mmCIF file of C-alpha atoms in Angstrom:
data_model
loop_
_atom_site.group_PDB
_atom_site.id
_atom_site.type_symbol
_atom_site.label_atom_id
_atom_site.label_comp_id
_atom_site.label_asym_id
_atom_site.label_seq_id
_atom_site.Cartn_x
_atom_site.Cartn_y
_atom_site.Cartn_z
ATOM 1 C CA MET A 1 1.824 -19.750 -8.058
ATOM 2 C CA LYS A 2 0.119 -16.048 -6.991
ATOM 3 C CA ASN A 3 1.057 -13.156 -8.071
ATOM 4 C CA ILE A 4 1.021 -9.834 -6.564
ATOM 5 C CA VAL A 5 1.849 -6.525 -7.481
ATOM 6 C CA LEU A 6 3.142 -3.856 -4.940
ATOM 7 C CA LEU A 7 3.656 -0.158 -6.444
ATOM 8 C CA GLY A 8 5.413 1.543 -4.416
ATOM 9 C CA GLY A 9 6.353 -2.359 -1.991
ATOM 10 C CA ASN A 10 10.071 -0.535 -1.058
ATOM 11 C CA GLY A 11 8.412 1.461 2.141
ATOM 12 C CA TYR A 12 7.960 -0.177 5.177
ATOM 13 C CA ILE A 13 4.459 -1.115 4.915
ATOM 14 C CA GLY A 14 4.237 -2.825 1.571
ATOM 15 C CA ARG A 15 7.836 -4.514 3.212
ATOM 16 C CA GLU A 16 5.703 -5.508 6.030
ATOM 17 C CA VAL A 17 3.248 -7.346 4.031
ATOM 18 C CA THR A 18 5.560 -8.481 1.913
ATOM 19 C CA ARG A 19 7.257 -10.202 4.718
ATOM 20 C CA GLN A 20 4.624 -11.630 6.386
ATOM 21 C CA TRP A 21 2.633 -12.910 3.214
ATOM 22 C CA LEU A 22 5.350 -14.877 2.083
ATOM 23 C CA ASN A 23 5.143 -16.437 5.706
ATOM 24 C CA GLN A 24 2.337 -17.625 5.090
ATOM 25 C CA ASP A 25 1.302 -18.612 1.806
ATOM 26 C CA LYS A 26 4.547 -20.030 0.515
ATOM 27 C CA ASP A 27 2.423 -19.605 -3.518
ATOM 28 C CA THR A 28 3.494 -16.523 -3.842
ATOM 29 C CA GLN A 29 5.364 -14.259 -6.269
ATOM 30 C CA PHE A 30 5.931 -10.416 -5.678
ATOM 31 C CA TYR A 31 6.618 -8.299 -7.948
ATOM 32 C CA VAL A 32 7.722 -5.010 -6.564
ATOM 33 C CA ILE A 33 7.394 -1.381 -8.255
ATOM 34 C CA SER A 34 9.518 1.228 -6.403
ATOM 35 C CA ARG A 35 11.434 4.414 -7.502
ATOM 36 C CA SER A 36 15.373 2.717 -6.038
ATOM 37 C CA GLY A 37 14.409 -1.124 -6.947
ATOM 38 C CA LYS A 38 16.264 -1.507 -3.943
ATOM 39 C CA ASN A 39 14.424 -4.101 -1.101
ATOM 40 C CA LYS A 40 15.233 -4.598 2.382
ATOM 41 C CA LEU A 41 14.634 -8.008 1.518
ATOM 42 C CA ALA A 42 15.627 -11.145 -0.543
ATOM 43 C CA ASP A 43 13.924 -13.494 -1.511
ATOM 44 C CA LYS A 44 13.657 -15.550 -5.005
ATOM 45 C CA LYS A 45 10.452 -15.097 -4.724
ATOM 46 C CA ILE A 46 10.487 -11.437 -5.189
ATOM 47 C CA GLN A 47 10.939 -9.173 -8.424
ATOM 48 C CA ASP A 48 12.593 -5.820 -7.935
ATOM 49 C CA ILE A 49 11.553 -3.617 -10.378
ATOM 50 C CA ALA A 50 12.717 0.080 -10.428
ATOM 51 C CA ILE A 51 10.667 2.746 -12.195
ATOM 52 C CA ASN A 52 11.205 6.302 -12.248
ATOM 53 C CA GLU A 53 7.572 6.878 -13.050
ATOM 54 C CA LEU A 54 5.050 5.276 -12.930
ATOM 55 C CA ASN A 55 3.845 4.752 -16.479
ATOM 56 C CA LEU A 56 0.710 2.056 -17.273
ATOM 57 C CA ASP A 57 2.427 0.844 -20.228
ATOM 58 C CA THR A 58 5.968 0.414 -19.494
ATOM 59 C CA ILE A 59 4.739 -1.528 -16.178
ATOM 60 C CA LYS A 60 2.862 -3.369 -18.097
ATOM 61 C CA LYS A 61 5.810 -4.911 -19.996
ATOM 62 C CA LEU A 62 7.692 -5.753 -16.847
ATOM 63 C CA LEU A 63 4.827 -7.826 -16.071
ATOM 64 C CA PRO A 64 3.748 -11.397 -15.873
ATOM 65 C CA ALA A 65 0.302 -11.787 -17.829
ATOM 66 C CA LYS A 66 -1.164 -12.798 -15.155
ATOM 67 C CA ILE A 67 -2.363 -10.905 -11.783
ATOM 68 C CA ASP A 68 -4.058 -12.300 -8.215
ATOM 69 C CA TYR A 69 -3.560 -9.063 -6.241
ATOM 70 C CA ILE A 70 -2.330 -5.585 -6.670
ATOM 71 C CA ALA A 71 -1.590 -3.015 -3.539
ATOM 72 C CA ASP A 72 -0.970 0.894 -4.072
ATOM 73 C CA PHE A 73 1.141 1.649 -0.680
ATOM 74 C CA ILE A 74 2.717 4.703 -2.484
ATOM 75 C CA GLY A 75 1.756 7.945 -0.619
ATOM 76 C CA ARG A 76 2.670 11.140 1.644
ATOM 77 C CA PRO A 77 1.459 14.585 2.588
ATOM 78 C CA GLU A 78 2.642 17.232 0.791
ATOM 79 C CA LYS A 79 1.905 21.317 1.334
ATOM 80 C CA LYS A 80 1.152 21.750 -2.793
ATOM 81 C CA ILE A 81 -2.464 20.560 -3.521
ATOM 82 C CA GLN A 82 -1.046 19.819 -7.194
ATOM 83 C CA ASP A 83 1.730 17.728 -5.609
ATOM 84 C CA LEU A 84 -1.081 15.810 -2.768
ATOM 85 C CA VAL A 85 -3.183 15.026 -5.472
ATOM 86 C CA LYS A 86 0.592 13.134 -8.211
ATOM 87 C CA ILE A 87 2.016 11.709 -5.025
ATOM 88 C CA ASN A 88 -0.857 9.819 -3.496
ATOM 89 C CA LYS A 89 -4.166 9.618 -6.490
ATOM 90 C CA GLU A 90 -2.198 8.477 -9.174
ATOM 91 C CA PRO A 91 0.033 5.727 -8.347
ATOM 92 C CA ALA A 92 -3.924 5.068 -7.411
ATOM 93 C CA GLU A 93 -5.676 5.424 -10.420
ATOM 94 C CA ILE A 94 -3.030 3.668 -12.355
ATOM 95 C CA MET A 95 -3.464 0.600 -9.589
ATOM 96 C CA LEU A 96 -7.505 1.150 -10.717
ATOM 97 C CA GLU A 97 -6.206 0.923 -14.676
ATOM 98 C CA LEU A 98 -3.255 -2.566 -13.589
ATOM 99 C CA ALA A 99 -6.329 -3.878 -11.677
ATOM 100 C CA LYS A 100 -8.442 -3.886 -14.651
ATOM 101 C CA TYR A 101 -6.586 -5.182 -17.611
ATOM 102 C CA TYR A 102 -5.279 -8.190 -14.974
ATOM 103 C CA GLN A 103 -8.689 -9.040 -14.278
ATOM 104 C CA VAL A 104 -7.463 -9.652 -10.020
ATOM 105 C CA LYS A 105 -9.000 -10.933 -7.441
ATOM 106 C CA ALA A 106 -8.580 -7.797 -5.292
ATOM 107 C CA MET A 107 -6.953 -4.617 -4.895
ATOM 108 C CA GLY A 108 -5.142 -3.457 -1.525
ATOM 109 C CA PHE A 109 -4.686 -0.656 -0.556
ATOM 110 C CA ILE A 110 -3.112 2.349 2.566
ATOM 111 C CA GLY A 111 -5.917 5.528 3.208
ATOM 112 C CA GLY A 112 -6.098 7.267 6.076
ATOM 113 C CA GLN A 113 -7.711 9.110 9.043
ATOM 114 C CA LEU A 114 -4.651 11.324 10.518
ATOM 115 C CA GLY A 115 -2.524 14.234 9.189
ATOM 116 C CA PRO A 116 -3.483 17.624 7.399
ATOM 117 C CA LYS A 117 -6.802 17.616 6.588
ATOM 118 C CA THR A 118 -6.374 17.518 2.736
ATOM 119 C CA PHE A 119 -4.179 14.559 3.195
ATOM 120 C CA VAL A 120 -7.262 12.929 5.010
ATOM 121 C CA SER A 121 -9.657 14.017 2.098
ATOM 122 C CA VAL A 122 -7.396 12.956 -0.693
ATOM 123 C CA LYS A 123 -7.032 9.512 0.454
ATOM 124 C CA LYS A 124 -10.886 9.433 0.887
ATOM 125 C CA GLU A 125 -11.516 10.315 -2.588
ATOM 126 C CA ILE A 126 -8.839 8.011 -3.325
ATOM 127 C CA ILE A 127 -11.126 4.754 -1.558
ATOM 128 C CA GLU A 128 -14.314 6.459 -3.180
ATOM 129 C CA LEU A 129 -12.971 5.892 -6.794
ATOM 130 C CA LEU A 130 -11.858 2.372 -5.722
ATOM 131 C CA ASP A 131 -15.020 1.231 -4.622
ATOM 132 C CA SER A 132 -16.672 2.879 -7.827
ATOM 133 C CA SER A 133 -14.393 -0.308 -9.429
ATOM 134 C CA GLU A 134 -15.834 -3.728 -10.418
ATOM 135 C CA ILE A 135 -12.496 -4.729 -9.222
ATOM 136 C CA GLN A 136 -12.999 -5.726 -4.986
ATOM 137 C CA VAL A 137 -11.478 -3.419 -3.442
ATOM 138 C CA GLU A 138 -9.759 -4.104 0.399
ATOM 139 C CA TYR A 139 -8.012 -0.276 2.641
ATOM 140 C CA VAL A 140 -6.786 -0.437 6.336
ATOM 141 C CA ASN A 141 -7.319 3.266 7.188
ATOM 142 C CA PRO A 142 -4.970 4.221 9.606
ATOM 143 C CA THR A 143 -4.188 6.609 12.323
ATOM 144 C CA ILE A 144 -0.157 6.540 12.219
ATOM 145 C CA VAL A 145 1.940 3.837 11.863
ATOM 146 C CA TYR A 146 4.852 2.887 13.355
ATOM 147 C CA GLY A 147 7.648 0.242 14.223
ATOM 148 C CA ALA A 148 9.552 -1.897 11.705
ATOM 149 C CA ASP A 149 12.177 0.269 10.436
ATOM 150 C CA ARG A 150 10.140 3.850 10.645
ATOM 151 C CA SER A 151 12.348 6.488 11.908
ATOM 152 C CA ASP A 152 11.502 10.859 10.742
ATOM 153 C CA GLY A 153 10.578 12.429 13.049
ATOM 154 C CA LEU A 154 6.244 11.367 13.577
ATOM 155 C CA SER A 155 7.450 8.020 15.157
ATOM 156 C CA LYS A 156 9.899 9.657 17.831
ATOM 157 C CA MET A 157 6.037 11.122 18.160
ATOM 158 C CA ILE A 158 4.330 8.053 19.315
ATOM 159 C CA PRO A 159 4.886 8.009 22.974
ATOM 160 C CA ILE A 160 2.383 11.252 22.620
ATOM 161 C CA PHE A 161 -0.016 9.697 19.960
ATOM 162 C CA LYS A 162 -0.161 6.295 22.659
ATOM 163 C CA PHE A 163 -1.289 8.570 25.546
ATOM 164 C CA LEU A 164 -3.273 10.556 23.271
ATOM 165 C CA GLY A 165 -5.170 7.558 22.258
ATOM 166 C CA ILE A 166 -6.541 6.389 25.411
ATOM 167 C CA PHE A 167 -8.564 9.616 25.276
ATOM 168 C CA SER A 168 -9.404 9.378 21.315
ATOM 169 C CA LYS A 169 -9.086 6.064 19.046
ATOM 170 C CA ASN A 170 -8.842 8.647 16.547
ATOM 171 C CA LEU A 171 -4.949 9.509 17.634
ATOM 172 C CA LYS A 172 -3.856 6.101 18.742
ATOM 173 C CA PRO A 173 -0.428 4.969 16.628
ATOM 174 C CA VAL A 174 -1.171 1.378 15.168
ATOM 175 C CA ARG A 175 1.854 -1.073 14.722
ATOM 176 C CA VAL A 176 3.115 -2.145 11.136
ATOM 177 C CA GLU A 177 2.722 -5.229 12.244
ATOM 178 C CA SER A 178 -1.208 -5.171 12.167
ATOM 179 C CA ILE A 179 -1.728 -2.753 9.646
ATOM 180 C CA ALA A 180 -0.047 -5.706 7.266
ATOM 181 C CA ALA A 181 -2.452 -8.843 9.056
ATOM 182 C CA GLU A 182 -5.446 -7.224 8.508
ATOM 183 C CA LEU A 183 -4.553 -5.288 4.839
ATOM 184 C CA ILE A 184 -3.241 -9.437 3.825
ATOM 185 C CA GLU A 185 -6.138 -11.387 5.948
ATOM 186 C CA LYS A 186 -8.795 -8.824 4.126
ATOM 187 C CA LEU A 187 -6.650 -8.969 0.126
ATOM 188 C CA ARG A 188 -6.856 -13.381 0.833
ATOM 189 C CA LYS A 189 -10.259 -13.588 1.685
ATOM 190 C CA ASN A 190 -11.332 -12.993 -2.387
ATOM 191 C CA ILE A 191 -9.651 -16.704 -3.444
#
């Protein structure tokens, strides 16, 4: 049985990764850590863990003795730089510490190439930090991700981004199913 930990795995990208991975590999157990602990996916191989504040020691107490993969899906643009760092970088640092502690096969991360300059810059810094580790990191660097149950203001602009994507691949939106499939493929090659 492979144990997979997903930080922020109840978001639409994390859910899609879980859904696809379960369909591809029945020999998996997911530990999905989120604030709500509520997952729209129901499966006996998914354990939902509610944690208000990410804390390394608290998380370790809730996880099995062996972890094979860990991925961080926590992140979003914020106006204040300190909020941007707290929401995006701190979870990635915790993922890195957990990856080292459990000696996972690989870490997964969602970068970003579209958004406010500070957001894109912090995502790039995180990838550089993770790359500098002895633990293998696999990441995808999407533009805007759409599909599944995403229904925010940005998702309503997908037709515009699709049009702009004709002229610039940096503006071309990507379906969540494609992002999930790419990340899973990259992680699973580290067997």
